[in-house]
């Protein structure tokens, strides 16, 4: 039982850390564009090196679901203009079978490129996208997690949990 308690507690702390990181890297399409444009204005090559391959979470409304001329499957998260979108390419069609135009989604993607043609046409290309379901800390609270919260009080969200194998005790240290 103690091992299950420790595993549940560690899983909760890992999920909380993941959520914190996700919040730092989550943008609406317009916010993401505003974040990267200053870098592209100064030096496209340098901006590509800074952003390409990085994971970002893009949240917004699905504007389109389609295939490109090569047959690659993608969905667009709109920016409020028909020719300005974040194109979210997926590796597997099953990733988008349950979404529809108009639905609000959050996609975890790897940034690939910015395409701008003139003043109107602008696309941000993201690859290897996955639809993320919103997991909130506290949605599923097990008995073990309740025990940890009682033990650590309000600092649970800011703790590192360590199992000291030599004596088999759980130590909670505030971060």
Short mmCIF file of N, CA and C in Angstrom, two decimals:
data_model
loop_
_atom_site.label_atom_id
_atom_site.label_comp_id
_atom_site.label_asym_id
_atom_site.label_seq_id
_atom_site.Cartn_x
_atom_site.Cartn_y
_atom_site.Cartn_z
N UNK A 1 0.82 -1.20 0.00
CA UNK A 1 0.00 0.00 0.00
C UNK A 1 0.86 1.26 0.00
N UNK A 2 1.97 1.20 0.77
CA UNK A 2 2.84 2.36 0.84
C UNK A 2 3.46 2.63 -0.53
N UNK A 3 3.87 1.55 -1.24
CA UNK A 3 4.44 1.74 -2.58
C UNK A 3 3.43 2.36 -3.53
N UNK A 4 2.17 1.95 -3.46
CA UNK A 4 1.13 2.53 -4.31
C UNK A 4 0.94 4.01 -3.96
N UNK A 5 0.98 4.32 -2.67
CA UNK A 5 0.87 5.70 -2.20
C UNK A 5 1.99 6.55 -2.80
N UNK A 6 3.21 6.02 -2.76
CA UNK A 6 4.37 6.75 -3.29
C UNK A 6 4.23 6.91 -4.80
N UNK A 7 3.85 5.85 -5.50
CA UNK A 7 3.68 5.93 -6.95
C UNK A 7 2.61 6.95 -7.33
N UNK A 8 1.48 6.93 -6.64
CA UNK A 8 0.41 7.89 -6.90
C UNK A 8 0.89 9.32 -6.63
N UNK A 9 1.63 9.49 -5.54
CA UNK A 9 2.12 10.82 -5.17
C UNK A 9 3.11 11.34 -6.20
N UNK A 10 4.04 10.47 -6.63
CA UNK A 10 5.01 10.87 -7.64
C UNK A 10 4.31 11.19 -8.96
N UNK A 11 3.33 10.41 -9.33
CA UNK A 11 2.58 10.65 -10.57
C UNK A 11 1.87 12.01 -10.51
N UNK A 12 1.32 12.34 -9.35
CA UNK A 12 0.63 13.62 -9.18
C UNK A 12 1.60 14.78 -9.33
N UNK A 13 2.77 14.67 -8.69
CA UNK A 13 3.77 15.73 -8.78
C UNK A 13 4.27 15.87 -10.22
N UNK A 14 4.50 14.75 -10.90
CA UNK A 14 4.94 14.81 -12.30
C UNK A 14 3.88 15.48 -13.17
N UNK A 15 2.62 15.14 -12.95
CA UNK A 15 1.54 15.72 -13.74
C UNK A 15 1.44 17.23 -13.46
N UNK A 16 1.63 17.62 -12.20
CA UNK A 16 1.58 19.05 -11.86
C UNK A 16 2.72 19.80 -12.54
N UNK A 17 3.91 19.21 -12.58
CA UNK A 17 5.05 19.84 -13.25
C UNK A 17 4.80 19.93 -14.75
N UNK A 18 4.21 18.89 -15.33
CA UNK A 18 3.87 18.89 -16.75
C UNK A 18 2.87 20.00 -17.06
N UNK A 19 1.87 20.17 -16.18
CA UNK A 19 0.87 21.23 -16.39
C UNK A 19 1.50 22.61 -16.32
N UNK A 20 2.43 22.80 -15.38
CA UNK A 20 3.12 24.10 -15.28
C UNK A 20 3.89 24.39 -16.55
N UNK A 21 4.62 23.39 -17.06
CA UNK A 21 5.37 23.56 -18.29
C UNK A 21 4.43 23.82 -19.46
N UNK A 22 3.33 23.10 -19.50
CA UNK A 22 2.35 23.27 -20.57
C UNK A 22 1.78 24.68 -20.56
N UNK A 23 1.47 25.19 -19.38
CA UNK A 23 0.91 26.55 -19.30
C UNK A 23 1.89 27.58 -19.83
N UNK A 24 3.20 27.38 -19.57
CA UNK A 24 4.22 28.31 -20.04
C UNK A 24 4.34 28.29 -21.56
N UNK A 25 3.97 27.19 -22.20
CA UNK A 25 4.17 27.01 -23.63
C UNK A 25 2.84 26.95 -24.40
N UNK A 26 1.75 27.44 -23.80
CA UNK A 26 0.44 27.42 -24.45
C UNK A 26 0.10 28.83 -24.96
N UNK A 27 -0.30 28.87 -26.23
CA UNK A 27 -0.58 30.15 -26.87
C UNK A 27 -1.83 30.02 -27.75
N UNK A 28 -2.54 31.12 -27.89
CA UNK A 28 -3.53 31.21 -28.96
C UNK A 28 -2.70 31.44 -30.23
N UNK A 29 -3.28 31.22 -31.41
CA UNK A 29 -2.51 31.47 -32.64
C UNK A 29 -1.96 32.90 -32.71
N UNK A 30 -2.76 33.88 -32.33
CA UNK A 30 -2.33 35.28 -32.38
C UNK A 30 -1.19 35.53 -31.39
N UNK A 31 -1.29 34.98 -30.18
CA UNK A 31 -0.22 35.14 -29.18
C UNK A 31 1.08 34.52 -29.68
N UNK A 32 0.97 33.34 -30.28
CA UNK A 32 2.17 32.67 -30.79
C UNK A 32 2.82 33.50 -31.89
N UNK A 33 2.01 34.01 -32.80
CA UNK A 33 2.52 34.85 -33.88
C UNK A 33 3.22 36.09 -33.31
N UNK A 34 2.59 36.74 -32.33
CA UNK A 34 3.17 37.94 -31.72
C UNK A 34 4.48 37.62 -31.00
N UNK A 35 4.61 36.39 -30.50
CA UNK A 35 5.84 35.99 -29.83
C UNK A 35 6.97 35.77 -30.83
N UNK A 36 6.69 35.15 -31.98
CA UNK A 36 7.78 34.80 -32.90
C UNK A 36 8.12 35.89 -33.92
N UNK A 37 7.15 36.72 -34.29
CA UNK A 37 7.36 37.72 -35.36
C UNK A 37 8.56 38.64 -35.10
N UNK A 38 8.77 39.15 -33.89
CA UNK A 38 9.94 40.02 -33.71
C UNK A 38 11.27 39.34 -34.07
N UNK A 39 11.36 38.05 -33.81
CA UNK A 39 12.57 37.31 -34.15
C UNK A 39 12.72 37.17 -35.67
N UNK A 40 11.60 36.89 -36.35
CA UNK A 40 11.64 36.76 -37.81
C UNK A 40 11.90 38.11 -38.48
N UNK A 41 11.42 39.19 -37.89
CA UNK A 41 11.68 40.51 -38.46
C UNK A 41 13.17 40.84 -38.45
N UNK A 42 13.87 40.37 -37.44
CA UNK A 42 15.31 40.65 -37.31
C UNK A 42 16.17 39.72 -38.15
N UNK A 43 15.84 38.40 -38.14
CA UNK A 43 16.70 37.44 -38.84
C UNK A 43 15.96 36.11 -38.96
N UNK A 44 15.52 35.80 -40.16
CA UNK A 44 14.74 34.58 -40.40
C UNK A 44 15.53 33.31 -40.06
N UNK A 45 16.78 33.27 -40.45
CA UNK A 45 17.61 32.08 -40.20
C UNK A 45 17.78 31.85 -38.70
N UNK A 46 18.06 32.91 -37.98
CA UNK A 46 18.21 32.82 -36.53
C UNK A 46 16.90 32.42 -35.86
N UNK A 47 15.79 32.98 -36.33
CA UNK A 47 14.48 32.65 -35.76
C UNK A 47 14.13 31.19 -36.00
N UNK A 48 14.40 30.69 -37.21
CA UNK A 48 14.17 29.27 -37.48
C UNK A 48 14.97 28.40 -36.51
N UNK A 49 16.23 28.75 -36.31
CA UNK A 49 17.08 27.98 -35.41
C UNK A 49 16.54 28.00 -33.98
N UNK A 50 15.97 29.12 -33.57
CA UNK A 50 15.45 29.26 -32.21
C UNK A 50 14.16 28.46 -32.00
N UNK A 51 13.26 28.46 -32.97
CA UNK A 51 11.92 27.90 -32.76
C UNK A 51 11.70 26.51 -33.36
N UNK A 52 12.34 26.19 -34.49
CA UNK A 52 12.09 24.90 -35.13
C UNK A 52 12.43 23.75 -34.20
N UNK A 53 11.53 22.76 -34.17
CA UNK A 53 11.75 21.58 -33.36
C UNK A 53 11.29 21.71 -31.92
N UNK A 54 10.83 22.89 -31.53
CA UNK A 54 10.36 23.11 -30.16
C UNK A 54 8.88 22.74 -30.04
N UNK A 55 8.51 22.22 -28.87
CA UNK A 55 7.12 21.84 -28.60
C UNK A 55 6.35 23.04 -28.07
N UNK A 56 5.17 23.27 -28.67
CA UNK A 56 4.27 24.32 -28.22
C UNK A 56 2.86 23.76 -28.18
N UNK A 57 2.03 24.38 -27.36
CA UNK A 57 0.62 24.04 -27.27
C UNK A 57 -0.15 25.20 -27.87
N UNK A 58 -0.96 24.91 -28.87
CA UNK A 58 -1.75 25.95 -29.53
C UNK A 58 -3.22 25.67 -29.23
N UNK A 59 -3.89 26.70 -28.72
CA UNK A 59 -5.31 26.53 -28.38
C UNK A 59 -6.15 27.48 -29.22
N UNK A 60 -7.28 26.98 -29.67
CA UNK A 60 -8.16 27.82 -30.45
C UNK A 60 -9.24 27.00 -31.12
N UNK A 61 -9.92 27.63 -32.06
CA UNK A 61 -11.05 27.02 -32.74
C UNK A 61 -10.62 26.41 -34.07
N UNK A 62 -11.06 25.19 -34.30
CA UNK A 62 -10.74 24.50 -35.55
C UNK A 62 -11.46 25.22 -36.70
N UNK A 63 -10.68 25.67 -37.69
CA UNK A 63 -11.24 26.40 -38.83
C UNK A 63 -11.43 25.50 -40.04
N UNK A 64 -10.66 24.41 -40.11
CA UNK A 64 -10.69 23.56 -41.29
C UNK A 64 -10.00 22.24 -40.95
N UNK A 65 -10.46 21.16 -41.59
CA UNK A 65 -9.81 19.85 -41.47
C UNK A 65 -9.68 19.33 -42.89
N UNK A 66 -8.44 18.99 -43.30
CA UNK A 66 -8.25 18.65 -44.71
C UNK A 66 -6.97 17.86 -44.93
N UNK A 67 -6.63 17.69 -46.22
CA UNK A 67 -5.37 17.11 -46.67
C UNK A 67 -4.74 18.11 -47.64
N UNK A 68 -3.41 18.15 -47.66
CA UNK A 68 -2.76 19.00 -48.66
C UNK A 68 -2.57 18.20 -49.94
N UNK A 69 -1.95 18.80 -50.93
CA UNK A 69 -1.79 18.17 -52.24
C UNK A 69 -0.97 16.87 -52.16
N UNK A 70 -0.13 16.74 -51.13
CA UNK A 70 0.67 15.53 -50.93
C UNK A 70 -0.08 14.45 -50.15
N UNK A 71 -1.29 14.78 -49.70
CA UNK A 71 -2.08 13.82 -48.93
C UNK A 71 -1.86 13.89 -47.44
N UNK A 72 -1.04 14.84 -46.98
CA UNK A 72 -0.78 15.00 -45.54
C UNK A 72 -2.03 15.56 -44.86
N UNK A 73 -2.38 14.98 -43.72
CA UNK A 73 -3.60 15.37 -43.00
C UNK A 73 -3.27 16.48 -42.01
N UNK A 74 -4.12 17.49 -41.98
CA UNK A 74 -3.92 18.61 -41.05
C UNK A 74 -5.27 19.21 -40.67
N UNK A 75 -5.23 20.00 -39.62
CA UNK A 75 -6.36 20.85 -39.27
C UNK A 75 -5.81 22.24 -39.02
N UNK A 76 -6.62 23.23 -39.30
CA UNK A 76 -6.22 24.62 -39.07
C UNK A 76 -6.88 25.14 -37.81
N UNK A 77 -6.09 25.86 -37.04
CA UNK A 77 -6.64 26.66 -35.93
C UNK A 77 -6.58 28.09 -36.43
N UNK A 78 -7.73 28.71 -36.53
CA UNK A 78 -7.83 30.01 -37.17
C UNK A 78 -7.33 31.18 -36.33
N UNK A 79 -6.98 32.25 -37.07
CA UNK A 79 -6.56 33.51 -36.45
C UNK A 79 -7.56 34.61 -36.71
N UNK A 80 -8.75 34.25 -37.21
CA UNK A 80 -9.76 35.26 -37.47
C UNK A 80 -9.76 35.79 -38.88
N UNK A 81 -8.91 35.27 -39.74
CA UNK A 81 -8.85 35.66 -41.15
C UNK A 81 -8.74 34.37 -41.96
N UNK A 82 -9.47 34.26 -43.08
CA UNK A 82 -9.48 32.99 -43.83
C UNK A 82 -8.11 32.53 -44.33
N UNK A 83 -7.17 33.46 -44.52
CA UNK A 83 -5.85 33.08 -45.04
C UNK A 83 -4.76 33.16 -43.97
N UNK A 84 -5.16 33.15 -42.72
CA UNK A 84 -4.19 33.18 -41.62
C UNK A 84 -4.54 32.08 -40.63
N UNK A 85 -3.68 31.07 -40.56
CA UNK A 85 -3.97 29.90 -39.74
C UNK A 85 -2.70 29.30 -39.15
N UNK A 86 -2.91 28.52 -38.12
CA UNK A 86 -1.88 27.60 -37.67
C UNK A 86 -2.26 26.26 -38.27
N UNK A 87 -1.42 25.75 -39.15
CA UNK A 87 -1.67 24.45 -39.77
C UNK A 87 -1.05 23.38 -38.88
N UNK A 88 -1.89 22.50 -38.37
CA UNK A 88 -1.46 21.45 -37.44
C UNK A 88 -1.50 20.11 -38.17
N UNK A 89 -0.34 19.65 -38.62
CA UNK A 89 -0.24 18.37 -39.33
C UNK A 89 -0.16 17.23 -38.33
N UNK A 90 -0.90 16.17 -38.62
CA UNK A 90 -0.93 15.00 -37.72
C UNK A 90 -0.28 13.82 -38.41
N UNK A 91 0.25 12.91 -37.61
CA UNK A 91 0.89 11.71 -38.14
C UNK A 91 -0.12 10.62 -38.45
N UNK A 92 -1.29 10.69 -37.80
CA UNK A 92 -2.26 9.63 -37.91
C UNK A 92 -3.67 10.24 -37.96
N UNK A 93 -4.47 9.81 -38.92
CA UNK A 93 -5.83 10.34 -39.08
C UNK A 93 -6.68 10.14 -37.83
N UNK A 94 -6.39 9.08 -37.07
CA UNK A 94 -7.18 8.83 -35.86
C UNK A 94 -7.04 9.97 -34.85
N UNK A 95 -5.98 10.75 -34.98
CA UNK A 95 -5.75 11.86 -34.07
C UNK A 95 -6.84 12.93 -34.19
N UNK A 96 -7.46 13.03 -35.36
CA UNK A 96 -8.45 14.09 -35.55
C UNK A 96 -9.83 13.57 -35.92
N UNK A 97 -10.06 12.29 -35.78
CA UNK A 97 -11.37 11.73 -36.13
C UNK A 97 -12.51 12.30 -35.28
N UNK A 98 -12.21 12.72 -34.08
CA UNK A 98 -13.27 13.16 -33.16
C UNK A 98 -13.35 14.66 -33.00
N UNK A 99 -12.72 15.42 -33.91
CA UNK A 99 -12.86 16.88 -33.83
C UNK A 99 -13.65 17.35 -35.04
N UNK A 100 -14.18 18.56 -34.94
CA UNK A 100 -14.95 19.12 -36.06
C UNK A 100 -14.72 20.63 -36.14
N UNK A 101 -15.01 21.17 -37.29
CA UNK A 101 -14.87 22.61 -37.50
C UNK A 101 -15.72 23.35 -36.47
N UNK A 102 -15.13 24.37 -35.87
CA UNK A 102 -15.82 25.16 -34.85
C UNK A 102 -15.51 24.72 -33.43
N UNK A 103 -14.95 23.54 -33.27
CA UNK A 103 -14.63 23.02 -31.94
C UNK A 103 -13.37 23.69 -31.39
N UNK A 104 -13.37 23.98 -30.11
CA UNK A 104 -12.18 24.52 -29.45
C UNK A 104 -11.29 23.35 -29.03
N UNK A 105 -10.00 23.46 -29.37
CA UNK A 105 -9.05 22.40 -29.07
C UNK A 105 -7.75 22.99 -28.55
N UNK A 106 -6.95 22.13 -27.95
CA UNK A 106 -5.56 22.44 -27.65
C UNK A 106 -4.74 21.36 -28.32
N UNK A 107 -3.75 21.78 -29.10
CA UNK A 107 -2.91 20.85 -29.84
C UNK A 107 -1.47 20.98 -29.35
N UNK A 108 -0.86 19.83 -29.08
CA UNK A 108 0.56 19.78 -28.74
C UNK A 108 1.29 19.49 -30.05
N UNK A 109 2.17 20.42 -30.46
CA UNK A 109 2.80 20.33 -31.77
C UNK A 109 4.28 20.69 -31.70
N UNK A 110 4.97 20.32 -32.75
CA UNK A 110 6.36 20.73 -32.93
C UNK A 110 6.39 21.79 -34.02
N UNK A 111 6.92 22.96 -33.68
CA UNK A 111 6.98 24.08 -34.63
C UNK A 111 7.89 23.74 -35.79
N UNK A 112 7.42 24.05 -37.01
CA UNK A 112 8.21 23.79 -38.21
C UNK A 112 8.61 25.07 -38.92
N UNK A 113 7.61 25.93 -39.26
CA UNK A 113 7.97 27.12 -40.04
C UNK A 113 6.86 28.16 -40.05
N UNK A 114 7.25 29.35 -40.49
CA UNK A 114 6.33 30.47 -40.69
C UNK A 114 6.34 30.78 -42.18
N UNK A 115 5.16 30.85 -42.79
CA UNK A 115 5.05 31.20 -44.19
C UNK A 115 4.21 32.45 -44.30
N UNK A 116 4.78 33.49 -44.88
CA UNK A 116 4.05 34.73 -45.08
C UNK A 116 4.22 35.15 -46.54
N UNK A 117 3.09 35.44 -47.19
CA UNK A 117 3.12 35.92 -48.58
C UNK A 117 2.31 37.21 -48.64
N UNK A 118 2.99 38.29 -48.78
CA UNK A 118 2.32 39.58 -48.83
C UNK A 118 1.76 39.97 -47.47
N UNK A 119 0.74 40.78 -47.48
CA UNK A 119 0.15 41.30 -46.26
C UNK A 119 -0.97 40.42 -45.72
N UNK A 120 -1.44 39.45 -46.53
CA UNK A 120 -2.64 38.71 -46.16
C UNK A 120 -2.37 37.26 -45.79
N UNK A 121 -1.67 36.52 -46.63
CA UNK A 121 -1.49 35.09 -46.46
C UNK A 121 -0.40 34.80 -45.42
N UNK A 122 -0.79 34.13 -44.34
CA UNK A 122 0.16 33.82 -43.28
C UNK A 122 -0.21 32.47 -42.67
N UNK A 123 0.73 31.54 -42.67
CA UNK A 123 0.51 30.24 -42.06
C UNK A 123 1.69 29.88 -41.17
N UNK A 124 1.35 29.36 -40.02
CA UNK A 124 2.35 28.80 -39.12
C UNK A 124 2.20 27.29 -39.25
N UNK A 125 3.27 26.62 -39.63
CA UNK A 125 3.22 25.17 -39.82
C UNK A 125 3.74 24.46 -38.58
N UNK A 126 2.88 23.59 -38.04
CA UNK A 126 3.23 22.75 -36.90
C UNK A 126 3.12 21.30 -37.35
N UNK A 127 3.98 20.45 -36.83
CA UNK A 127 3.97 19.04 -37.21
C UNK A 127 3.86 18.14 -36.00
N UNK A 128 3.54 16.87 -36.28
CA UNK A 128 3.42 15.83 -35.24
C UNK A 128 2.45 16.28 -34.13
N UNK A 129 1.34 16.86 -34.54
CA UNK A 129 0.38 17.41 -33.59
C UNK A 129 -0.51 16.33 -32.99
N UNK A 130 -0.85 16.55 -31.74
CA UNK A 130 -1.77 15.68 -31.01
C UNK A 130 -2.80 16.55 -30.33
N UNK A 131 -4.05 16.11 -30.32
CA UNK A 131 -5.09 16.82 -29.58
C UNK A 131 -4.91 16.47 -28.11
N UNK A 132 -4.86 17.48 -27.27
CA UNK A 132 -4.66 17.29 -25.84
C UNK A 132 -5.97 17.47 -25.11
N UNK A 133 -6.29 16.51 -24.26
CA UNK A 133 -7.46 16.68 -23.40
C UNK A 133 -6.99 17.42 -22.16
N UNK A 134 -7.81 18.28 -21.65
CA UNK A 134 -7.43 19.09 -20.50
C UNK A 134 -7.52 18.29 -19.22
N UNK A 135 -6.38 17.89 -18.72
CA UNK A 135 -6.28 17.17 -17.45
C UNK A 135 -5.98 18.19 -16.38
N UNK A 136 -6.82 18.28 -15.40
CA UNK A 136 -6.62 19.25 -14.31
C UNK A 136 -6.21 18.51 -13.05
N UNK A 137 -5.27 19.07 -12.33
CA UNK A 137 -4.87 18.50 -11.05
C UNK A 137 -6.08 18.53 -10.14
N UNK A 138 -6.35 17.43 -9.51
CA UNK A 138 -7.47 17.37 -8.58
C UNK A 138 -8.72 16.77 -9.19
N UNK A 139 -8.74 16.54 -10.51
CA UNK A 139 -9.91 15.91 -11.11
C UNK A 139 -10.09 14.50 -10.59
N UNK A 140 -8.99 13.77 -10.55
CA UNK A 140 -9.04 12.41 -10.06
C UNK A 140 -8.17 12.35 -8.82
N UNK A 141 -8.77 12.34 -7.67
CA UNK A 141 -8.01 12.32 -6.43
C UNK A 141 -8.18 10.96 -5.78
N UNK A 142 -7.08 10.24 -5.66
CA UNK A 142 -7.14 8.94 -5.00
C UNK A 142 -7.00 9.12 -3.50
N UNK A 143 -7.27 8.08 -2.76
CA UNK A 143 -7.09 8.13 -1.32
C UNK A 143 -5.66 8.48 -0.97
N UNK A 144 -4.72 7.91 -1.70
CA UNK A 144 -3.30 8.20 -1.42
C UNK A 144 -3.00 9.67 -1.64
N UNK A 145 -3.52 10.25 -2.72
CA UNK A 145 -3.29 11.67 -2.98
C UNK A 145 -3.91 12.53 -1.90
N UNK A 146 -5.10 12.17 -1.42
CA UNK A 146 -5.72 12.92 -0.33
C UNK A 146 -4.84 12.87 0.90
N UNK A 147 -4.26 11.69 1.16
CA UNK A 147 -3.36 11.54 2.32
C UNK A 147 -2.15 12.43 2.19
N UNK A 148 -1.58 12.50 1.01
CA UNK A 148 -0.41 13.35 0.78
C UNK A 148 -0.78 14.81 0.98
N UNK A 149 -1.94 15.21 0.47
CA UNK A 149 -2.35 16.60 0.63
C UNK A 149 -2.56 16.94 2.10
N UNK A 150 -3.12 16.01 2.84
CA UNK A 150 -3.29 16.24 4.28
C UNK A 150 -1.94 16.36 4.97
N UNK A 151 -0.99 15.47 4.58
CA UNK A 151 0.35 15.49 5.17
C UNK A 151 1.07 16.80 4.87
N UNK A 152 1.03 17.21 3.62
CA UNK A 152 1.84 18.34 3.20
C UNK A 152 1.08 19.66 3.21
N UNK A 153 -0.22 19.61 3.44
CA UNK A 153 -0.99 20.85 3.48
C UNK A 153 -1.04 21.53 2.13
N UNK A 154 -1.03 22.82 2.14
CA UNK A 154 -1.21 23.58 0.91
C UNK A 154 0.03 23.62 0.03
N UNK A 155 1.16 23.08 0.49
CA UNK A 155 2.38 23.15 -0.32
C UNK A 155 2.52 21.98 -1.28
N UNK A 156 1.53 21.11 -1.36
CA UNK A 156 1.63 19.94 -2.23
C UNK A 156 1.95 20.34 -3.66
N UNK A 157 1.35 21.40 -4.16
CA UNK A 157 1.59 21.81 -5.53
C UNK A 157 3.01 22.30 -5.76
N UNK A 158 3.76 22.56 -4.69
CA UNK A 158 5.12 23.08 -4.82
C UNK A 158 6.12 22.12 -4.19
N UNK A 159 5.87 20.83 -4.25
CA UNK A 159 6.76 19.88 -3.57
C UNK A 159 7.45 18.95 -4.53
N UNK A 160 8.58 18.45 -4.06
CA UNK A 160 9.24 17.33 -4.71
C UNK A 160 9.10 16.17 -3.75
N UNK A 161 8.69 15.05 -4.27
CA UNK A 161 8.50 13.89 -3.42
C UNK A 161 9.64 12.92 -3.72
N UNK A 162 10.32 12.49 -2.68
CA UNK A 162 11.45 11.57 -2.84
C UNK A 162 11.22 10.32 -2.00
N UNK A 163 11.48 9.19 -2.57
CA UNK A 163 11.43 7.95 -1.83
C UNK A 163 12.87 7.61 -1.47
N UNK A 164 13.15 7.53 -0.18
CA UNK A 164 14.47 7.15 0.27
C UNK A 164 14.46 5.64 0.44
N UNK A 165 15.04 4.96 -0.54
CA UNK A 165 14.95 3.51 -0.59
C UNK A 165 15.58 2.83 0.61
N UNK A 166 16.64 3.40 1.12
CA UNK A 166 17.35 2.74 2.21
C UNK A 166 16.48 2.56 3.47
N UNK A 167 15.64 3.53 3.75
CA UNK A 167 14.81 3.39 4.93
C UNK A 167 13.32 3.29 4.60
N UNK A 168 12.97 3.40 3.31
CA UNK A 168 11.59 3.23 2.89
C UNK A 168 10.65 4.31 3.37
N UNK A 169 11.17 5.52 3.64
CA UNK A 169 10.31 6.60 4.10
C UNK A 169 10.02 7.56 2.95
N UNK A 170 8.90 8.26 3.07
CA UNK A 170 8.52 9.29 2.11
C UNK A 170 8.92 10.62 2.71
N UNK A 171 9.69 11.40 1.97
CA UNK A 171 10.11 12.71 2.43
C UNK A 171 9.52 13.76 1.51
N UNK A 172 8.91 14.77 2.04
CA UNK A 172 8.33 15.85 1.25
C UNK A 172 9.11 17.11 1.56
N UNK A 173 9.72 17.69 0.50
CA UNK A 173 10.54 18.89 0.66
C UNK A 173 9.91 20.02 -0.12
N UNK A 174 9.70 21.16 0.48
CA UNK A 174 9.14 22.32 -0.23
C UNK A 174 10.15 22.82 -1.23
N UNK A 175 9.68 23.23 -2.39
CA UNK A 175 10.59 23.74 -3.42
C UNK A 175 10.73 25.24 -3.31
#
